[in-house]
Tab-separated table of C-alpha atoms in Angstrom:
chain	number	residue	atom	x	y	z
K	1	MET	CA	-144.604	-212.116	-237.120
K	2	LYS	CA	-143.110	-214.062	-239.814
K	3	LEU	CA	-139.595	-212.840	-241.298
K	4	VAL	CA	-138.835	-213.787	-244.507
K	5	GLY	CA	-134.866	-213.767	-244.890
K	6	ARG	CA	-133.921	-211.780	-247.723
K	7	LEU	CA	-130.876	-213.357	-249.919
K	8	PHE	CA	-128.634	-210.550	-251.364
K	9	PRO	CA	-127.918	-211.640	-254.886
K	10	LEU	CA	-124.261	-211.619	-256.150
K	11	ALA	CA	-123.159	-208.671	-258.168
K	12	LEU	CA	-122.207	-209.667	-261.722
K	13	SER	CA	-118.703	-208.026	-261.315
K	14	LEU	CA	-117.317	-211.388	-263.066
K	15	ALA	CA	-119.112	-210.416	-266.606
K	16	CYS	CA	-118.371	-206.558	-266.060
K	17	CYS	CA	-114.564	-207.669	-265.727
K	18	LEU	CA	-114.372	-209.832	-268.693
K	19	GLN	CA	-116.795	-207.754	-271.214
K	20	ALA	CA	-113.734	-205.571	-272.296
K	21	LEU	CA	-112.153	-208.907	-273.762
K	22	LEU	CA	-114.798	-210.200	-275.463
K	23	THR	CA	-114.383	-208.309	-278.912
K	24	ALA	CA	-110.876	-209.761	-278.948
K	25	SER	CA	-111.722	-213.173	-278.541
K	26	LEU	CA	-115.001	-215.468	-278.458
K	27	SER	CA	-113.401	-218.535	-277.254
K	28	LEU	CA	-112.443	-218.243	-273.334
K	29	ALA	CA	-109.893	-220.940	-273.664
K	30	ALA	CA	-110.966	-224.413	-272.192
K	31	HIS	CA	-114.590	-224.751	-272.662
K	32	PRO	CA	-116.386	-227.804	-271.240
K	33	GLN	CA	-117.711	-230.408	-273.548
K	34	ARG	CA	-120.894	-229.282	-275.285
K	35	LEU	CA	-123.831	-231.379	-274.251
K	36	LYS	CA	-126.152	-231.966	-277.279
K	37	PRO	CA	-129.471	-231.249	-276.742
K	38	GLN	CA	-132.028	-233.981	-277.830
K	39	LYS	CA	-135.295	-232.001	-277.990
K	40	PRO	CA	-136.614	-228.424	-277.631
K	41	LEU	CA	-136.932	-226.865	-273.992
K	42	SER	CA	-140.162	-226.797	-272.136
K	43	TYR	CA	-140.360	-223.955	-269.980
K	44	SER	CA	-142.239	-223.443	-266.646
K	45	GLU	CA	-144.528	-220.790	-265.815
K	46	LEU	CA	-142.126	-219.043	-263.517
K	47	GLU	CA	-139.122	-219.206	-266.052
K	48	LEU	CA	-141.485	-217.712	-269.036
K	49	GLY	CA	-142.958	-215.071	-266.586
K	50	ILE	CA	-139.480	-213.733	-265.675
K	51	VAL	CA	-138.647	-213.003	-269.414
K	52	ALA	CA	-142.070	-211.636	-269.689
K	53	GLU	CA	-141.651	-209.116	-266.474
K	54	MET	CA	-137.931	-208.229	-267.662
K	55	ASN	CA	-139.482	-207.167	-271.057
K	56	ARG	CA	-142.365	-205.451	-269.203
K	57	ALA	CA	-139.506	-203.338	-267.515
K	58	ARG	CA	-137.302	-202.850	-270.300
K	59	LEU	CA	-140.307	-201.679	-273.014
K	60	ASP	CA	-142.172	-199.312	-270.472
K	61	PRO	CA	-139.352	-198.243	-267.302
K	62	SER	CA	-141.721	-195.420	-266.653
K	63	ALA	CA	-144.685	-197.802	-265.766
K	64	TYR	CA	-142.264	-199.894	-264.103
K	65	SER	CA	-141.150	-197.081	-261.948
K	66	ASP	CA	-144.633	-196.783	-260.932
K	67	PHE	CA	-144.763	-200.506	-259.713
K	68	LEU	CA	-141.720	-199.960	-257.750
K	69	ARG	CA	-143.290	-196.821	-255.771
K	70	ASP	CA	-146.231	-199.308	-254.968
K	71	TRP	CA	-143.516	-201.616	-253.623
K	72	ARG	CA	-141.925	-198.882	-251.650
K	73	ARG	CA	-145.102	-198.205	-250.023
K	74	LYS	CA	-144.971	-201.751	-248.343
K	75	PHE	CA	-141.668	-200.937	-246.374
K	76	ARG	CA	-141.716	-200.039	-242.880
K	77	GLY	CA	-137.818	-199.304	-241.996
K	78	THR	CA	-135.937	-202.182	-243.550
K	79	LYS	CA	-138.795	-204.597	-243.721
K	80	ALA	CA	-141.419	-204.972	-246.535
K	81	ARG	CA	-144.865	-206.489	-246.232
K	82	ILE	CA	-145.413	-209.228	-248.351
K	83	ALA	CA	-148.404	-210.711	-247.293
K	84	PRO	CA	-150.582	-210.324	-243.523
K	85	GLY	CA	-147.985	-210.960	-240.883
K	86	SER	CA	-145.241	-211.992	-243.346
K	87	PHE	CA	-142.239	-209.579	-244.055
K	88	LEU	CA	-139.250	-209.686	-246.085
K	89	GLN	CA	-135.854	-208.153	-244.505
K	90	THR	CA	-133.654	-206.070	-246.498
K	91	LYS	CA	-130.343	-204.520	-245.824
K	92	GLU	CA	-130.867	-200.787	-247.185
K	93	GLY	CA	-134.811	-200.647	-246.940
K	94	VAL	CA	-136.328	-197.718	-249.045
K	95	ALA	CA	-132.920	-196.158	-249.794
K	96	ALA	CA	-132.463	-198.742	-252.356
K	97	VAL	CA	-135.948	-198.725	-253.495
K	98	ASP	CA	-135.796	-194.837	-254.305
K	99	GLU	CA	-132.610	-195.117	-256.049
K	100	ALA	CA	-134.102	-197.620	-258.438
K	101	ILE	CA	-137.158	-195.735	-258.837
K	102	LYS	CA	-135.223	-192.687	-259.834
K	103	VAL	CA	-132.730	-194.607	-262.212
K	104	VAL	CA	-135.578	-196.384	-263.851
K	105	GLU	CA	-137.883	-193.622	-264.500
K	106	ASN	CA	-135.088	-191.960	-266.337
K	107	THR	CA	-134.064	-195.118	-268.733
K	108	GLY	CA	-135.309	-195.106	-272.088
K	109	THR	CA	-137.152	-197.898	-273.634
K	110	VAL	CA	-134.657	-200.749	-274.564
K	111	PRO	CA	-135.261	-203.440	-277.130
K	112	LYS	CA	-137.084	-206.654	-275.966
K	113	LEU	CA	-135.205	-209.596	-275.052
K	114	ARG	CA	-135.566	-212.878	-277.110
K	115	LEU	CA	-136.141	-216.022	-275.177
K	116	SER	CA	-132.901	-218.421	-276.148
K	117	ASP	CA	-133.074	-222.156	-275.830
K	118	GLY	CA	-129.248	-222.541	-275.982
K	119	LEU	CA	-128.772	-219.795	-273.401
K	120	SER	CA	-131.430	-221.539	-271.025
K	121	ARG	CA	-129.978	-224.620	-271.351
K	122	ALA	CA	-126.421	-222.895	-269.889
K	123	ALA	CA	-128.670	-221.559	-266.883
K	124	ARG	CA	-130.220	-224.850	-266.574
K	125	ASP	CA	-126.671	-226.416	-265.969
K	126	HIS	CA	-125.670	-224.076	-263.398
K	127	VAL	CA	-129.287	-224.586	-261.576
K	128	ILE	CA	-128.809	-228.477	-261.762
K	129	ASP	CA	-125.237	-228.207	-260.509
K	130	GLN	CA	-125.500	-225.733	-257.879
K	131	GLY	CA	-128.816	-226.408	-256.329
K	132	LYS	CA	-128.315	-229.880	-255.286
K	133	ILE	CA	-125.112	-228.724	-253.554
K	134	GLY	CA	-126.944	-225.499	-252.016
K	135	THR	CA	-123.729	-223.292	-253.016
K	136	ILE	CA	-124.074	-219.826	-254.632
K	137	GLY	CA	-122.304	-217.775	-256.951
K	138	HIS	CA	-121.161	-217.798	-260.552
K	139	THR	CA	-118.685	-220.433	-260.667
K	140	GLY	CA	-119.890	-224.135	-261.213
K	141	SER	CA	-118.441	-227.059	-259.105
K	142	ASN	CA	-116.104	-227.575	-261.991
K	143	ASN	CA	-114.947	-224.360	-262.008
K	144	SER	CA	-116.964	-223.198	-264.992
K	145	ASN	CA	-117.670	-219.360	-265.369
K	146	PRO	CA	-121.036	-218.327	-266.967
K	147	PHE	CA	-119.180	-217.836	-270.304
K	148	GLU	CA	-117.837	-221.105	-270.563
K	149	ARG	CA	-121.313	-222.478	-269.731
K	150	ILE	CA	-122.986	-220.219	-272.524
K	151	ASN	CA	-120.594	-221.814	-275.062
K	152	ARG	CA	-121.554	-225.091	-274.475
K	153	TYR	CA	-124.724	-224.555	-276.484
K	154	GLY	CA	-123.631	-221.858	-279.120
K	155	ARG	CA	-121.432	-218.842	-279.337
K	156	TRP	CA	-122.059	-215.485	-277.640
K	157	HIS	CA	-120.776	-212.304	-279.577
K	158	LYS	CA	-119.945	-208.915	-278.209
K	159	SER	CA	-121.311	-209.018	-274.736
K	160	ALA	CA	-123.020	-211.636	-272.527
K	161	GLY	CA	-123.804	-211.744	-268.589
K	162	GLU	CA	-125.504	-213.603	-266.022
K	163	ASN	CA	-127.923	-212.744	-263.001
K	164	ILE	CA	-128.871	-215.105	-260.413
K	165	SER	CA	-131.896	-214.883	-257.968
K	166	TYR	CA	-132.015	-217.030	-254.656
K	167	GLY	CA	-135.052	-217.364	-252.604
K	168	ALA	CA	-137.778	-215.472	-254.718
K	169	GLU	CA	-140.665	-217.769	-255.617
K	170	THR	CA	-142.620	-215.262	-258.367
K	171	ALA	CA	-141.371	-213.715	-261.523
K	172	THR	CA	-142.369	-210.481	-260.145
K	173	ALA	CA	-140.368	-210.917	-257.016
K	174	VAL	CA	-137.055	-212.173	-258.831
K	175	VAL	CA	-137.247	-209.246	-261.165
K	176	ARG	CA	-138.216	-206.578	-258.607
K	177	ASP	CA	-135.410	-207.808	-256.053
K	178	LEU	CA	-132.744	-207.817	-259.346
K	179	VAL	CA	-133.920	-204.448	-260.426
K	180	VAL	CA	-133.714	-202.938	-256.653
K	181	ASP	CA	-130.465	-205.025	-256.251
K	182	ASP	CA	-130.450	-204.161	-252.348
K	183	GLY	CA	-127.060	-204.727	-250.774
K	184	ILE	CA	-125.315	-204.779	-254.027
K	185	PRO	CA	-122.792	-201.401	-254.410
K	186	ASP	CA	-122.351	-201.562	-258.206
K	187	ARG	CA	-126.315	-202.530	-258.981
K	188	GLY	CA	-125.179	-205.079	-261.469
K	189	HIS	CA	-128.333	-207.098	-261.917
K	190	ARG	CA	-130.178	-203.799	-262.658
K	191	HIS	CA	-127.640	-202.920	-265.101
K	192	ASN	CA	-127.961	-206.337	-266.754
K	193	ILE	CA	-131.859	-206.162	-267.057
K	194	PHE	CA	-131.684	-202.679	-268.645
K	195	ARG	CA	-128.713	-203.252	-270.778
K	196	ALA	CA	-129.744	-202.062	-274.236
K	197	ASP	CA	-126.989	-204.207	-276.230
K	198	TYR	CA	-128.716	-207.380	-274.790
K	199	ARG	CA	-130.979	-208.824	-276.885
K	200	MET	CA	-131.090	-212.385	-276.301
K	201	ALA	CA	-131.955	-214.096	-272.977
K	202	GLY	CA	-132.220	-217.751	-271.609
K	203	VAL	CA	-133.680	-218.500	-268.161
K	204	ALA	CA	-134.035	-221.803	-265.693
K	205	CYS	CA	-135.079	-222.112	-262.469
K	206	GLY	CA	-135.210	-224.952	-259.876
K	207	TYR	CA	-134.544	-226.445	-256.529
K	208	HIS	CA	-131.860	-225.045	-254.364
K	209	LYS	CA	-130.846	-226.999	-251.627
K	210	VAL	CA	-130.646	-223.998	-249.064
K	211	TYR	CA	-132.889	-221.186	-250.627
K	212	LYS	CA	-135.531	-223.729	-251.820
K	213	VAL	CA	-135.469	-221.902	-255.412
K	214	MET	CA	-132.791	-220.538	-257.424
K	215	CYS	CA	-133.470	-218.825	-261.024
K	216	VAL	CA	-130.399	-218.346	-263.316
K	217	ILE	CA	-130.798	-215.617	-266.131
K	218	SER	CA	-128.135	-215.755	-269.131
K	219	TYR	CA	-127.524	-212.925	-271.593
K	220	ALA	CA	-126.073	-212.384	-274.679
K	221	ALA	CA	-125.974	-209.391	-277.355
K	222	LYS	CA	-125.937	-211.760	-280.153
K	223	TYR	CA	-126.043	-215.770	-279.875
K	224	GLN	CA	-125.387	-218.252	-282.456
K	225	GLU	CA	-126.760	-221.745	-281.379
K	226	LYS	CA	-124.963	-225.106	-282.156
């Protein structure tokens, strides 16, 4: 029997703590030097799939809760069968899935997220930086936070945030795991995915030294690209 280790994603406590300050100030003091984009970004199938999967959940939460019910049926205790002889080890098991189902089925439709190159460049910076080192978390090797990275390529307004997934290799798995948010007490990733004032998103996925793949999703209510 093959056990696939589940990396519990980091709760987005950083964004939740800072959002109250954002309406008062859009410049979080020292921003890293902006990197001028030379040409439009190209996106991988995984990156585009993550945006599509988030929008599937946002535009039809009821149908997405049905998808989660199908996922729940794969569980035996705290392990979920993802392929013959292959299981995903979770911390909470069906309890987290049941909670997600209840919340999602009672969530109203929220607007579609629009893909932003600037937000995606910010996400890509973190993937490139963190992936080669093998670290995790929202702080870059230069001590940058998500909001500073986002402001390299534009200015966000009202609210912004960041989700990170480590180890999930498909768009379905990335979004599903962030929605269930197993092992994360405040369910911050789920909150970001269904947050109604977020209208724009950027996404980047790439190699991670420890978990093989990581995906960063940047969000903003409004974003003016440079």
